[in-house]
């Protein structure tokens, strides 16, 4: 993490430490990727939790675009934003948006197989978008026709599922006052 990233991770950990009942959260799940796992570690320490790492929570695999700058991506993959199909792998060798959507469904299925309770998930923007899209029934569509939920660094949303009502509820994306403090 950069200095700014460390400050953001500390701020979100402090926010959760003050905002939630510590005994209320049963488990914290995290992507094993470094920046995310470092942030999860800060939150887990603040809440006295163990981190459960899951490869399902990794960021979208963008194939040959990995490690390239935006300019390099534009040169090598000039039509990347004009996807004709959500089934085409990113960067020729990565995940397609549909594969990411299916992986998000597995994340949801795994969470729903846990005992009822409160869980935290620390992951990445593309995956979190796919999870929210799957919850509300938005399948991947061609090109720029997709709806995007904007997650800022250390942004979060609170959602719940009622098994008896078979109903999802989304309470908020990152509160503006927190976003100002952590970005």
mmCIF file of N, CA, C and O in Angstrom, residues 28-33 51-55 57:
data_model
loop_
_atom_site.group_PDB
_atom_site.id
_atom_site.type_symbol
_atom_site.label_atom_id
_atom_site.label_comp_id
_atom_site.label_asym_id
_atom_site.label_seq_id
_atom_site.Cartn_x
_atom_site.Cartn_y
_atom_site.Cartn_z
ATOM 1 N N UNK A 28 -14.587 -12.451 8.644
ATOM 2 C CA UNK A 28 -14.147 -11.505 7.629
ATOM 3 C C UNK A 28 -13.476 -12.304 6.512
ATOM 4 O O UNK A 28 -12.517 -13.028 6.754
ATOM 5 N N UNK A 29 -14.020 -12.192 5.308
ATOM 6 C CA UNK A 29 -13.469 -12.865 4.132
ATOM 7 C C UNK A 29 -12.704 -11.839 3.309
ATOM 8 O O UNK A 29 -13.131 -10.693 3.191
ATOM 9 N N UNK A 30 -11.597 -12.260 2.690
ATOM 10 C CA UNK A 30 -10.793 -11.326 1.914
ATOM 11 C C UNK A 30 -10.185 -11.989 0.695
ATOM 12 O O UNK A 30 -9.879 -13.177 0.698
ATOM 13 N N UNK A 31 -9.970 -11.173 -0.321
ATOM 14 C CA UNK A 31 -9.137 -11.574 -1.445
ATOM 15 C C UNK A 31 -7.721 -11.767 -0.924
ATOM 16 O O UNK A 31 -7.276 -11.037 -0.037
ATOM 17 N N UNK A 32 -6.988 -12.737 -1.472
ATOM 18 C CA UNK A 32 -5.599 -12.915 -1.039
ATOM 19 C C UNK A 32 -4.632 -11.913 -1.684
ATOM 20 O O UNK A 32 -3.457 -11.873 -1.327
ATOM 21 N N UNK A 33 -5.126 -11.098 -2.629
ATOM 22 C CA UNK A 33 -4.236 -10.156 -3.290
ATOM 23 C C UNK A 33 -3.760 -9.098 -2.299
ATOM 24 O O UNK A 33 -4.504 -8.658 -1.426
ATOM 25 N N UNK A 51 -8.875 -13.344 9.470
ATOM 26 C CA UNK A 51 -9.187 -13.176 8.048
ATOM 27 C C UNK A 51 -9.252 -14.550 7.397
ATOM 28 O O UNK A 51 -8.345 -15.364 7.567
ATOM 29 N N UNK A 52 -10.336 -14.808 6.663
ATOM 30 C CA UNK A 52 -10.457 -16.028 5.858
ATOM 31 C C UNK A 52 -10.242 -15.627 4.409
ATOM 32 O O UNK A 52 -11.040 -14.874 3.833
ATOM 33 N N UNK A 53 -9.154 -16.094 3.830
ATOM 34 C CA UNK A 53 -8.792 -15.728 2.463
ATOM 35 C C UNK A 53 -9.517 -16.639 1.466
ATOM 36 O O UNK A 53 -9.677 -17.830 1.717
ATOM 37 N N UNK A 54 -9.955 -16.048 0.360
ATOM 38 C CA UNK A 54 -10.649 -16.828 -0.671
ATOM 39 C C UNK A 54 -10.250 -16.351 -2.062
ATOM 40 O O UNK A 54 -10.368 -15.156 -2.370
ATOM 41 N N UNK A 55 -9.798 -17.275 -2.892
ATOM 42 C CA UNK A 55 -9.454 -16.934 -4.274
ATOM 43 C C UNK A 55 -10.659 -16.456 -5.069
ATOM 44 O O UNK A 55 -10.510 -15.761 -6.069
ATOM 45 N N UNK A 57 -12.537 -14.226 -4.270
ATOM 46 C CA UNK A 57 -12.660 -12.787 -4.043
ATOM 47 C C UNK A 57 -11.595 -11.963 -4.763
ATOM 48 O O UNK A 57 -11.524 -10.748 -4.602
#
